[in-house]
Amino acid sequence: MTDLTHTVTLHTNERTDMTNILVVLSGSDHWTLADGTKHPSGYWAEEFVVPHKTFREAGFDVTIATPGGVTPTVDKASLTPEMNGGDQGRAEELRDYIDSLRGELDSTMRLEDVNPGDFDGLFIPGGHGPMEDLAVSEALGVLLVGMLDSGKVVSGVCHGPSGLFAAKRADGSWAFAGYRLTGFTNVEEDQVGFADKAQWLLETRLREEGAEFASGAPWAPYVVTDRNLVTGQNPASSEPIARQLVDMLSASA
């Protein structure tokens, strides 16, 4: 259950001796397809729950932020047994963990109010939601550039790296051009049936923007670290990317 004292600490925005990590969730409940259809979406449960739990178990102070401070929507598909290896128990565990954080999720920090100096790292879970709002969030872009340039850890998994598109410098250049990274691949998007429906594909656009895109086998864990940027390819990468972040942030504490 949510601890009231901890919740207050989250929103005082004051530095403590703890490692502070910001988890940026999409605030969108849909993803607009090429034909204008609004496909129900949001954040992907596993990609939020597994890292969040890993950060908390490592003793990190975790703050959740969304554009406008809206309550984030979990993609209902991510809570089905079919999307969790046919494991009903696993799906229920994810749902129960999210329910245990209801107080925090209903009172997320406004992304627009985040001071990058208050956090040691930033993590963006996926789901198709980030492609709708985080990819074009000016507030996230400013935050990402500030944290990247100050050497703080910036990370995202699956479709989460779509949020990196917002990181434009004053001259219009993309802050992550030339970085080696990964994300949900065109092959994986095709296998879930959206490659021919999307307005744009994450892998394709990352390459077009100037990233050095790398990938592993479809649906297998794959994490790429380049300087202070850490990215994961898909839901299976949720645990290894979280552990990589814990190692990096603990080493720099």
CSV table of C-alpha atoms in Angstrom, one decimal:
chain,number,residue,atom,x,y,z
A,1,MET,CA,0.0,0.0,0.0
A,2,THR,CA,1.1,3.6,-0.5
A,3,ASP,CA,2.8,5.1,2.5
A,4,LEU,CA,1.6,8.6,3.2
A,5,THR,CA,4.9,9.8,4.5
A,6,HIS,CA,6.6,8.6,1.4
A,7,THR,CA,4.1,10.3,-0.8
A,8,VAL,CA,4.7,13.6,0.9
A,9,THR,CA,8.4,13.2,0.4
A,10,LEU,CA,7.9,12.6,-3.3
A,11,HIS,CA,6.1,15.9,-3.8
A,12,THR,CA,8.4,18.1,-1.6
A,13,ASN,CA,10.9,17.8,-4.5
A,14,GLU,CA,13.8,18.1,-2.0
A,15,ARG,CA,17.1,16.3,-2.4
A,16,THR,CA,17.8,13.6,0.2
A,17,ASP,CA,20.7,11.1,0.7
A,18,MET,CA,18.7,8.6,-1.4
A,19,THR,CA,19.1,8.1,-5.1
A,20,ASN,CA,16.2,9.9,-6.8
A,21,ILE,CA,14.8,8.6,-10.0
A,22,LEU,CA,12.0,10.1,-12.1
A,23,VAL,CA,9.7,7.7,-13.9
A,24,VAL,CA,7.9,9.5,-16.8
A,25,LEU,CA,4.7,7.9,-17.8
A,26,SER,CA,2.5,8.7,-20.8
A,27,GLY,CA,-0.6,10.6,-19.9
A,28,SER,CA,-2.4,9.5,-23.1
A,29,ASP,CA,-5.1,6.8,-23.1
A,30,HIS,CA,-4.9,6.3,-26.9
A,31,TRP,CA,-2.6,6.1,-29.8
A,32,THR,CA,-3.7,7.8,-33.1
A,33,LEU,CA,-3.2,5.5,-36.1
A,34,ALA,CA,-2.5,6.5,-39.7
A,35,ASP,CA,-6.2,6.4,-40.6
A,36,GLY,CA,-7.1,8.7,-37.6
A,37,THR,CA,-8.4,5.9,-35.5
A,38,LYS,CA,-7.7,6.3,-31.8
A,39,HIS,CA,-6.5,3.0,-30.6
A,40,PRO,CA,-6.9,2.4,-26.8
A,41,SER,CA,-3.4,2.5,-25.2
A,42,GLY,CA,-1.4,4.0,-22.4
A,43,TYR,CA,1.7,2.7,-20.6
A,44,TRP,CA,2.7,-1.0,-20.7
A,45,ALA,CA,2.2,-2.6,-17.3
A,46,GLU,CA,5.4,-4.8,-17.2
A,47,GLU,CA,7.6,-2.0,-18.4
A,48,PHE,CA,6.4,0.2,-15.5
A,49,VAL,CA,5.9,-2.4,-12.7
A,50,VAL,CA,9.2,-4.3,-13.0
A,51,PRO,CA,11.5,-1.3,-13.0
A,52,HIS,CA,9.5,0.5,-10.4
A,53,LYS,CA,9.7,-2.4,-8.0
A,54,THR,CA,13.4,-2.9,-8.8
A,55,PHE,CA,14.1,0.8,-8.0
A,56,ARG,CA,12.2,0.6,-4.8
A,57,GLU,CA,13.9,-2.6,-3.7
A,58,ALA,CA,17.2,-0.9,-4.4
A,59,GLY,CA,16.3,1.8,-1.9
A,60,PHE,CA,15.7,4.5,-4.5
A,61,ASP,CA,13.2,7.3,-4.1
A,62,VAL,CA,10.8,7.1,-7.1
A,63,THR,CA,8.7,10.0,-8.4
A,64,ILE,CA,6.1,9.4,-11.1
A,65,ALA,CA,5.4,12.3,-13.5
A,66,THR,CA,3.1,12.7,-16.4
A,67,PRO,CA,2.3,15.6,-18.8
A,68,GLY,CA,0.0,17.9,-16.9
A,69,GLY,CA,0.0,15.6,-13.9
A,70,VAL,CA,-2.8,13.5,-15.3
A,71,THR,CA,-3.5,10.1,-14.0
A,72,PRO,CA,-1.8,7.7,-16.4
A,73,THR,CA,-3.7,4.9,-18.1
A,74,VAL,CA,-2.4,1.4,-18.2
A,75,ASP,CA,-2.8,-0.4,-21.6
A,76,LYS,CA,-5.5,-3.0,-20.8
A,77,ALA,CA,-3.8,-5.4,-23.2
A,78,SER,CA,-0.7,-5.5,-21.0
A,79,LEU,CA,-2.8,-6.9,-18.2
A,80,THR,CA,-4.1,-9.9,-20.2
A,81,PRO,CA,-2.7,-13.4,-19.8
A,82,GLU,CA,-2.0,-13.5,-23.6
A,83,MET,CA,0.4,-10.6,-23.3
A,84,ASN,CA,2.1,-12.2,-20.3
A,85,GLY,CA,3.1,-15.6,-21.7
A,86,GLY,CA,-0.3,-17.0,-21.0
A,87,ASP,CA,0.3,-16.6,-17.3
A,88,GLN,CA,-2.9,-15.5,-15.5
A,89,GLY,CA,-1.1,-15.2,-12.2
A,90,ARG,CA,1.5,-12.9,-13.7
A,91,ALA,CA,-1.1,-10.7,-15.2
A,92,GLU,CA,-2.8,-10.5,-11.8
A,93,GLU,CA,0.5,-9.6,-10.0
A,94,LEU,CA,1.0,-6.7,-12.4
A,95,ARG,CA,-2.6,-5.5,-11.8
A,96,ASP,CA,-2.2,-5.8,-8.0
A,97,TYR,CA,1.1,-3.9,-8.0
A,98,ILE,CA,-0.4,-1.1,-10.0
A,99,ASP,CA,-3.4,-1.0,-7.6
A,100,SER,CA,-1.1,-0.7,-4.6
A,101,LEU,CA,0.3,2.5,-6.2
A,102,ARG,CA,-3.1,4.0,-6.8
A,103,GLY,CA,-2.4,6.9,-4.5
A,104,GLU,CA,0.7,7.9,-6.3
A,105,LEU,CA,-0.7,7.3,-9.8
A,106,ASP,CA,-3.7,9.5,-9.0
A,107,SER,CA,-1.4,12.3,-7.8
A,108,THR,CA,1.5,12.3,-10.2
A,109,MET,CA,3.9,15.2,-10.5
A,110,ARG,CA,3.4,17.6,-13.4
A,111,LEU,CA,6.1,17.0,-15.9
A,112,GLU,CA,6.1,20.7,-16.5
A,113,ASP,CA,7.1,21.3,-12.9
A,114,VAL,CA,10.1,18.9,-12.7
A,115,ASN,CA,13.5,20.4,-11.8
A,116,PRO,CA,16.1,18.2,-13.3
A,117,GLY,CA,18.5,19.1,-10.5
A,118,ASP,CA,16.2,17.1,-8.1
A,119,PHE,CA,16.8,13.8,-9.8
A,120,ASP,CA,19.8,11.5,-10.5
A,121,GLY,CA,18.1,9.6,-13.4
A,122,LEU,CA,15.1,9.4,-15.6
A,123,PHE,CA,13.2,6.4,-16.9
A,124,ILE,CA,10.5,6.2,-19.6
A,125,PRO,CA,8.4,3.0,-19.7
A,126,GLY,CA,6.8,2.1,-23.0
A,127,GLY,CA,3.4,1.2,-24.4
A,128,HIS,CA,2.1,3.0,-27.5
A,129,GLY,CA,1.0,6.0,-25.3
A,130,PRO,CA,4.4,7.7,-25.3
A,131,MET,CA,4.3,7.9,-29.1
A,132,GLU,CA,1.1,10.0,-28.7
A,133,ASP,CA,2.3,12.6,-26.1
A,134,LEU,CA,5.8,12.2,-24.8
A,135,ALA,CA,7.3,12.2,-28.3
A,136,VAL,CA,6.1,15.8,-28.7
A,137,SER,CA,6.3,17.0,-25.1
A,138,GLU,CA,8.3,20.3,-24.9
A,139,ALA,CA,8.6,19.9,-21.1
A,140,LEU,CA,10.1,16.4,-21.5
A,141,GLY,CA,12.5,17.7,-24.2
A,142,VAL,CA,13.9,20.4,-22.0
A,143,LEU,CA,14.2,18.0,-19.1
A,144,LEU,CA,16.0,15.4,-21.2
A,145,VAL,CA,18.5,17.8,-22.6
A,146,GLY,CA,19.3,19.2,-19.2
A,147,MET,CA,19.8,15.8,-17.7
A,148,LEU,CA,21.8,14.5,-20.6
A,149,ASP,CA,24.1,17.4,-20.6
A,150,SER,CA,24.7,17.3,-16.9
A,151,GLY,CA,25.7,13.6,-17.1
A,152,LYS,CA,22.7,12.2,-15.5
A,153,VAL,CA,21.3,8.8,-16.5
A,154,VAL,CA,18.5,8.9,-19.1
A,155,SER,CA,16.7,5.7,-20.1
A,156,GLY,CA,13.6,4.2,-21.8
A,157,VAL,CA,12.3,0.8,-22.7
A,158,CYS,CA,10.3,-0.5,-25.7
A,159,HIS,CA,8.3,2.5,-27.0
A,160,GLY,CA,9.6,4.6,-24.2
A,161,PRO,CA,12.5,5.9,-26.3
A,162,SER,CA,9.9,7.7,-28.5
A,163,GLY,CA,10.1,10.3,-25.8
A,164,LEU,CA,13.6,11.0,-26.8
A,165,PHE,CA,12.4,12.7,-30.0
A,166,ALA,CA,11.3,15.7,-27.9
A,167,ALA,CA,14.9,16.5,-26.9
A,168,LYS,CA,15.6,19.3,-29.4
A,169,ARG,CA,18.4,21.8,-28.8
A,170,ALA,CA,18.0,25.5,-29.4
A,171,ASP,CA,19.4,25.1,-32.9
A,172,GLY,CA,16.8,22.5,-33.7
A,173,SER,CA,19.2,19.6,-33.6
A,174,TRP,CA,18.3,16.3,-31.9
A,175,ALA,CA,20.2,15.8,-28.6
A,176,PHE,CA,20.5,12.0,-29.2
A,177,ALA,CA,21.9,12.1,-32.7
A,178,GLY,CA,24.8,9.7,-33.0
A,179,TYR,CA,23.9,7.8,-29.8
A,180,ARG,CA,23.7,4.0,-30.0
A,181,LEU,CA,20.4,2.9,-28.7
A,182,THR,CA,17.5,0.4,-29.1
A,183,GLY,CA,13.7,0.3,-28.9
A,184,PHE,CA,10.7,-1.7,-30.2
A,185,THR,CA,11.7,-2.9,-33.6
A,186,ASN,CA,9.9,-2.8,-36.9
A,187,VAL,CA,9.8,-6.6,-36.9
A,188,GLU,CA,8.2,-6.7,-33.4
A,189,GLU,CA,5.7,-4.0,-34.5
A,190,ASP,CA,4.8,-6.0,-37.5
A,191,GLN,CA,4.3,-9.2,-35.4
A,192,VAL,CA,1.8,-7.4,-33.1
A,193,GLY,CA,-0.1,-6.2,-36.1
A,194,PHE,CA,0.5,-2.5,-36.1
A,195,ALA,CA,3.4,-1.9,-38.6
A,196,ASP,CA,1.0,-1.2,-41.4
A,197,LYS,CA,-1.3,0.9,-39.3
A,198,ALA,CA,1.1,3.3,-37.5
A,199,GLN,CA,1.7,6.9,-38.6
A,200,TRP,CA,5.4,6.1,-38.0
A,201,LEU,CA,7.5,3.3,-36.8
A,202,LEU,CA,9.9,3.8,-33.8
A,203,GLU,CA,12.9,2.0,-35.3
A,204,THR,CA,12.6,3.8,-38.6
A,205,ARG,CA,12.2,7.2,-37.1
A,206,LEU,CA,15.1,6.7,-34.7
A,207,ARG,CA,17.3,5.9,-37.6
A,208,GLU,CA,16.1,8.9,-39.6
A,209,GLU,CA,16.8,11.2,-36.7
A,210,GLY,CA,20.4,10.1,-36.6
A,211,ALA,CA,20.6,7.4,-33.9
A,212,GLU,CA,22.7,4.3,-34.3
A,213,PHE,CA,19.9,1.8,-33.9
A,214,ALA,CA,20.8,-1.7,-32.6
A,215,SER,CA,18.6,-4.7,-31.8
A,216,GLY,CA,18.6,-8.2,-30.6
A,217,ALA,CA,16.3,-11.1,-31.5
A,218,PRO,CA,12.6,-10.3,-31.5
A,219,TRP,CA,11.1,-10.4,-27.9
A,220,ALA,CA,14.4,-11.4,-26.3
A,221,PRO,CA,15.9,-9.1,-23.6
A,222,TYR,CA,18.3,-6.6,-25.1
A,223,VAL,CA,19.8,-3.5,-23.5
A,224,VAL,CA,22.1,-0.9,-25.0
A,225,THR,CA,24.2,1.6,-23.0
A,226,ASP,CA,25.9,4.5,-24.6
A,227,ARG,CA,27.4,7.1,-22.3
A,228,ASN,CA,24.6,8.1,-19.9
A,229,LEU,CA,21.8,6.8,-22.2
A,230,VAL,CA,20.4,3.4,-21.5
A,231,THR,CA,17.6,1.8,-23.7
A,232,GLY,CA,15.8,-1.5,-23.8
A,233,GLN,CA,14.2,-3.2,-26.8
A,234,ASN,CA,11.0,-4.7,-25.6
A,235,PRO,CA,8.9,-5.8,-22.5
A,236,ALA,CA,11.4,-8.6,-21.8
A,237,SER,CA,14.1,-6.0,-21.4
A,238,SER,CA,12.3,-4.4,-18.4
A,239,GLU,CA,14.2,-6.3,-15.7
A,240,PRO,CA,17.7,-6.1,-17.3
A,241,ILE,CA,17.4,-2.4,-18.0
A,242,ALA,CA,16.2,-1.7,-14.5
A,243,ARG,CA,19.1,-3.6,-13.0
A,244,GLN,CA,21.5,-1.7,-15.3
A,245,LEU,CA,20.1,1.6,-14.0
A,246,VAL,CA,20.4,0.5,-10.4
A,247,ASP,CA,24.1,-0.5,-11.0
A,248,MET,CA,24.9,2.8,-12.8
A,249,LEU,CA,23.1,5.0,-10.3
A,250,SER,CA,24.4,3.2,-7.3
A,251,ALA,CA,28.0,3.5,-8.6
A,252,SER,CA,27.6,7.3,-9.0
A,253,ALA,CA,25.9,7.8,-5.7
